[in-house]
Amino acid sequence: MTRPDFSDLPEALPELTFDLQKDLESPVSSGVRAYLDHYLLPVAEDTPGVQRALGRVSLVGYDILVHYWRPPEPKGTLIIVHGYFDHSGLYGQVVRFGLAHGLTVLAYDQPGHGLSSGERLAIDDFDRYADVLAALLRRAEPVLSGPRYTLGQSMGGAVLLNHLWRYGSEPTGRIALCAPLVLPRAWGLSKWLHTLLRHWVKRVPRAFSDSSHDPDFNEFLARHDGLQDAYVSVQWVGAMRAWDQRFRGLRPREDELLVVQGTRDGTVDWRYNLMQIRRKLPNVRVEMIEGARHQLVNESEPYRARVFAAVERFFFG
């Protein structure tokens, strides 16, 4: 397997209108098909009757890559919010979960990630992520039917928490957070380094580590995903630091959310994160997955089955 270059794909994609007839008129180009096949995303042959659209949407100063899949008689909508370094192409397992439950699925690349515009992996304030999500949900309203369910992985959890306090729970419905980020593991050292380096460098090298028990996924991420980046943005670290401080100062809410967390997560400081989330959301449900690593939606099958079972119970039980 090679590491393909999809950087030119956004220029060839249509502007989505969220009018099913118009969005589906665009033919599937060889570049789009190569992208869908490389990331094993559902295509027409996999999901008979499901309408699929892929394109660009201009939101809050960014050109955002957006997918949606819509079954013939949708029972609701699943919104996917990915994590740092990630992009929507890595969430095929979640897309299939949503389609299996008869849901319209909406996924997108966050600013600076995947095939969306913006400085790579950088953001000046986590509010930007929440503003993009809010604007996307307003724009996509014509194709989002029924009750809403939202799943956020890692930084996607931080985005959803930010969005919840700023925009309320109605746009996102029931929320499941998988390994949510408040602060990363070993933050004490990272905080010291950020204080030291923030005025001198814009980025620092990223170290790849096994974030799943699935060796094929780890190999794909490190060697075959052309949309991965090799650096961490120092500006992003500062924005995360500010978000943690802001989050600790928020008033508690009574919303009932789900947090799914693995006990062998080496990416986020999950003990600290759970403590802070419980303080702000006293009605939160927590499902611990013994031995699971950080990439819960891309874990090996035994762990992933437990993750999706927990999400299924919370969404539909």
Tab-separated table of C-alpha atoms in Angstrom, residues 83-303:
chain	number	residue	atom	x	y	z
A	83	GLY	CA	-9.776	14.215	16.954
A	84	TYR	CA	-6.445	16.004	16.630
A	85	PHE	CA	-4.273	14.674	13.768
A	86	ASP	CA	-7.369	12.806	12.518
A	87	HIS	CA	-9.765	13.435	9.647
A	88	SER	CA	-13.130	12.058	8.559
A	89	GLY	CA	-11.540	9.417	6.339
A	90	LEU	CA	-10.511	7.451	9.445
A	91	TYR	CA	-14.075	7.099	10.727
A	92	GLY	CA	-15.523	4.485	8.399
A	93	GLN	CA	-16.360	2.246	11.372
A	94	VAL	CA	-18.518	5.002	12.872
A	95	VAL	CA	-20.180	5.731	9.518
A	96	ARG	CA	-21.137	2.060	9.183
A	97	PHE	CA	-22.426	2.021	12.758
A	98	GLY	CA	-24.704	4.951	11.951
A	99	LEU	CA	-25.949	3.487	8.674
A	100	ALA	CA	-26.613	0.127	10.354
A	101	HIS	CA	-29.003	1.971	12.674
A	102	GLY	CA	-30.751	3.725	9.800
A	103	LEU	CA	-29.226	7.130	10.505
A	104	THR	CA	-28.114	9.888	8.172
A	105	VAL	CA	-24.388	10.329	8.874
A	106	LEU	CA	-22.612	13.684	8.684
A	107	ALA	CA	-18.806	13.850	8.926
A	108	TYR	CA	-16.316	16.618	8.205
A	109	ASP	CA	-12.653	17.561	8.472
A	110	GLN	CA	-11.896	20.136	11.157
A	111	PRO	CA	-10.019	23.324	10.166
A	112	GLY	CA	-6.353	22.561	9.483
A	113	HIS	CA	-7.027	18.818	9.310
A	114	GLY	CA	-7.475	16.358	6.464
A	115	LEU	CA	-8.709	18.126	3.335
A	116	SER	CA	-10.109	21.245	5.005
A	117	SER	CA	-8.366	24.606	4.729
A	118	GLY	CA	-6.503	26.371	7.524
A	119	GLU	CA	-2.965	26.329	8.889
A	120	ARG	CA	-2.022	22.717	9.457
A	121	LEU	CA	-3.132	21.486	12.879
A	122	ALA	CA	-3.133	25.044	14.241
A	123	ILE	CA	-5.924	27.046	15.879
A	124	ASP	CA	-5.834	30.207	17.938
A	125	ASP	CA	-8.882	29.336	20.057
A	126	PHE	CA	-10.958	26.169	20.502
A	127	ASP	CA	-14.031	28.361	19.984
A	128	ARG	CA	-13.211	28.257	16.241
A	129	TYR	CA	-13.825	24.508	16.140
A	130	ALA	CA	-17.187	24.889	17.883
A	131	ASP	CA	-18.169	27.777	15.595
A	132	VAL	CA	-17.436	25.666	12.501
A	133	LEU	CA	-19.547	22.815	13.883
A	134	ALA	CA	-22.430	25.169	14.716
A	135	ALA	CA	-22.305	26.758	11.257
A	136	LEU	CA	-22.179	23.337	9.563
A	137	LEU	CA	-25.215	22.069	11.453
A	138	ARG	CA	-27.190	25.160	10.474
A	139	ARG	CA	-26.175	24.819	6.823
A	140	ALA	CA	-26.826	21.067	6.688
A	141	GLU	CA	-30.272	21.316	8.317
A	142	PRO	CA	-32.166	20.277	5.120
A	143	VAL	CA	-30.632	16.779	5.168
A	144	LEU	CA	-30.518	16.210	8.944
A	145	SER	CA	-33.708	14.417	9.909
A	146	GLY	CA	-35.104	12.935	13.107
A	147	PRO	CA	-33.418	12.807	16.523
A	148	ARG	CA	-29.719	13.677	16.584
A	149	TYR	CA	-26.795	11.736	17.993
A	150	THR	CA	-23.213	12.970	18.062
A	151	LEU	CA	-19.959	11.098	18.615
A	152	GLY	CA	-16.688	12.898	19.303
A	153	GLN	CA	-13.277	11.241	19.572
A	154	SER	CA	-10.446	12.826	21.618
A	155	MET	CA	-10.208	16.502	20.576
A	156	GLY	CA	-13.653	16.025	19.077
A	157	GLY	CA	-14.814	15.602	22.683
A	158	ALA	CA	-13.326	18.981	23.598
A	159	VAL	CA	-15.058	20.523	20.575
A	160	LEU	CA	-18.406	19.087	21.664
A	161	LEU	CA	-17.974	20.237	25.266
A	162	ASN	CA	-17.131	23.726	24.029
A	163	HIS	CA	-20.113	23.648	21.666
A	164	LEU	CA	-22.427	22.427	24.435
A	165	TRP	CA	-21.733	25.386	26.714
A	166	ARG	CA	-21.863	27.933	23.898
A	167	TYR	CA	-24.730	26.608	21.753
A	168	GLY	CA	-26.699	24.217	23.973
A	169	SER	CA	-27.594	20.568	23.461
A	170	GLU	CA	-30.359	20.841	20.848
A	171	PRO	CA	-28.116	20.994	17.713
A	172	THR	CA	-26.163	17.853	18.669
A	173	GLY	CA	-28.760	15.772	20.559
A	174	ARG	CA	-27.363	12.898	22.623
A	175	ILE	CA	-23.585	13.118	22.883
A	176	ALA	CA	-21.049	10.303	23.285
A	177	LEU	CA	-17.426	11.255	23.949
A	178	CYS	CA	-14.738	8.657	23.231
A	179	ALA	CA	-11.454	9.282	25.092
A	180	PRO	CA	-12.256	13.009	25.349
A	181	LEU	CA	-9.420	15.509	25.528
A	182	VAL	CA	-9.153	18.108	28.240
A	183	LEU	CA	-5.404	17.744	28.757
A	184	PRO	CA	-2.940	15.252	27.240
A	185	ARG	CA	-0.813	12.754	29.076
A	186	ALA	CA	2.385	14.118	30.669
A	187	TRP	CA	1.019	17.637	30.495
A	188	GLY	CA	3.417	18.870	33.189
A	189	LEU	CA	6.414	18.467	30.863
A	190	SER	CA	4.456	19.649	27.806
A	191	LYS	CA	3.305	22.766	29.680
A	192	TRP	CA	6.896	23.629	30.585
A	193	LEU	CA	8.037	23.084	26.994
A	194	HIS	CA	5.174	25.190	25.625
A	195	THR	CA	6.065	28.058	27.961
A	196	LEU	CA	9.686	27.812	26.869
A	197	LEU	CA	9.128	27.430	23.106
A	198	ARG	CA	5.970	29.353	22.234
A	199	HIS	CA	7.809	32.568	21.306
A	200	TRP	CA	10.513	30.794	19.301
A	201	VAL	CA	9.021	27.991	17.210
A	202	LYS	CA	5.706	27.341	15.441
A	203	ARG	CA	5.744	23.554	15.540
A	204	VAL	CA	7.536	20.576	17.065
A	205	PRO	CA	7.979	17.043	15.671
A	206	ARG	CA	5.270	14.524	16.372
A	207	ALA	CA	6.061	11.046	17.693
A	208	PHE	CA	3.838	8.254	16.339
A	209	SER	CA	2.830	5.648	18.918
A	210	ASP	CA	0.473	2.680	18.868
A	211	SER	CA	-2.928	4.166	19.718
A	212	SER	CA	-4.856	0.962	18.983
A	213	HIS	CA	-4.437	-2.789	19.490
A	214	ASP	CA	-5.107	-3.169	15.760
A	215	PRO	CA	-1.642	-3.420	14.145
A	216	ASP	CA	-3.061	-2.768	10.671
A	217	PHE	CA	-4.563	0.527	11.813
A	218	ASN	CA	-1.326	1.599	13.507
A	219	GLU	CA	0.634	0.728	10.367
A	220	PHE	CA	-1.822	2.559	8.134
A	221	LEU	CA	-1.711	5.689	10.266
A	222	ALA	CA	2.084	5.851	10.453
A	223	ARG	CA	2.975	4.790	6.900
A	224	HIS	CA	0.034	4.956	4.503
A	225	ASP	CA	-2.190	7.861	5.525
A	226	GLY	CA	-1.182	10.785	3.345
A	227	LEU	CA	-3.343	13.147	5.404
A	228	GLN	CA	-1.333	12.677	8.597
A	229	ASP	CA	1.013	15.461	9.715
A	230	ALA	CA	4.463	15.037	11.253
A	231	TYR	CA	4.337	18.100	13.516
A	232	VAL	CA	2.362	19.481	16.450
A	233	SER	CA	1.369	23.146	16.291
A	234	VAL	CA	2.659	25.156	19.254
A	235	GLN	CA	-0.248	27.563	18.742
A	236	TRP	CA	-2.694	24.668	19.059
A	237	VAL	CA	-1.078	23.629	22.352
A	238	GLY	CA	-1.629	27.156	23.642
A	239	ALA	CA	-5.276	27.056	22.566
A	240	MET	CA	-5.726	23.705	24.331
A	241	ARG	CA	-4.121	25.134	27.465
A	242	ALA	CA	-6.524	28.081	27.382
A	243	TRP	CA	-9.491	25.733	26.820
A	244	ASP	CA	-8.582	23.707	29.937
A	245	GLN	CA	-8.454	26.890	32.027
A	246	ARG	CA	-11.782	28.077	30.597
A	247	PHE	CA	-13.442	24.690	31.063
A	248	ARG	CA	-12.536	24.599	34.763
A	249	GLY	CA	-14.305	27.946	35.193
A	250	LEU	CA	-17.603	26.969	33.536
A	251	ARG	CA	-20.804	26.504	35.506
A	252	PRO	CA	-21.998	22.878	35.758
A	253	ARG	CA	-24.746	21.647	33.431
A	254	GLU	CA	-27.324	18.919	34.007
A	255	ASP	CA	-26.990	17.292	30.562
A	256	GLU	CA	-26.617	13.517	30.457
A	257	LEU	CA	-23.619	12.616	28.281
A	258	LEU	CA	-21.686	9.393	27.783
A	259	VAL	CA	-17.908	9.123	28.158
A	260	VAL	CA	-16.216	5.942	26.944
A	261	GLN	CA	-12.625	5.634	28.140
A	262	GLY	CA	-9.903	3.012	27.789
A	263	THR	CA	-7.640	2.252	30.741
A	264	ARG	CA	-4.504	1.921	28.563
A	265	ASP	CA	-4.930	5.271	26.849
A	266	GLY	CA	-1.439	6.751	26.518
A	267	THR	CA	-2.535	9.931	24.710
A	268	VAL	CA	-4.789	11.840	27.099
A	269	ASP	CA	-4.592	12.293	30.871
A	270	TRP	CA	-7.832	10.404	31.264
A	271	ARG	CA	-7.955	10.445	35.087
A	272	TYR	CA	-7.678	14.243	35.172
A	273	ASN	CA	-10.070	14.607	32.240
A	274	LEU	CA	-12.753	12.432	33.834
A	275	MET	CA	-12.433	14.325	37.096
A	276	GLN	CA	-12.992	17.671	35.373
A	277	ILE	CA	-15.849	16.393	33.197
A	278	ARG	CA	-17.630	14.899	36.213
A	279	ARG	CA	-17.345	18.229	38.027
A	280	LYS	CA	-18.998	20.075	35.157
A	281	LEU	CA	-21.471	17.353	34.136
A	282	PRO	CA	-22.596	15.547	37.297
A	283	ASN	CA	-25.048	13.401	35.288
A	284	VAL	CA	-22.380	12.061	32.934
A	285	ARG	CA	-22.290	8.299	32.363
A	286	VAL	CA	-18.826	6.751	32.208
A	287	GLU	CA	-18.037	3.408	30.562
A	288	MET	CA	-14.492	2.179	31.200
A	289	ILE	CA	-13.046	-0.263	28.662
A	290	GLU	CA	-10.375	-2.253	30.446
A	291	GLY	CA	-7.151	-2.404	28.442
A	292	ALA	CA	-8.363	-0.267	25.515
A	293	ARG	CA	-6.069	2.360	24.004
A	294	HIS	CA	-6.813	5.852	22.737
A	295	GLN	CA	-8.292	5.335	19.256
A	296	LEU	CA	-11.443	3.715	20.573
A	297	VAL	CA	-13.404	3.830	17.313
A	298	ASN	CA	-10.437	2.198	15.542
A	299	GLU	CA	-9.513	-0.309	18.224
A	300	SER	CA	-9.161	-4.029	17.497
A	301	GLU	CA	-12.513	-5.776	17.188
A	302	PRO	CA	-12.972	-7.061	20.778
A	303	TYR	CA	-12.423	-3.584	22.251
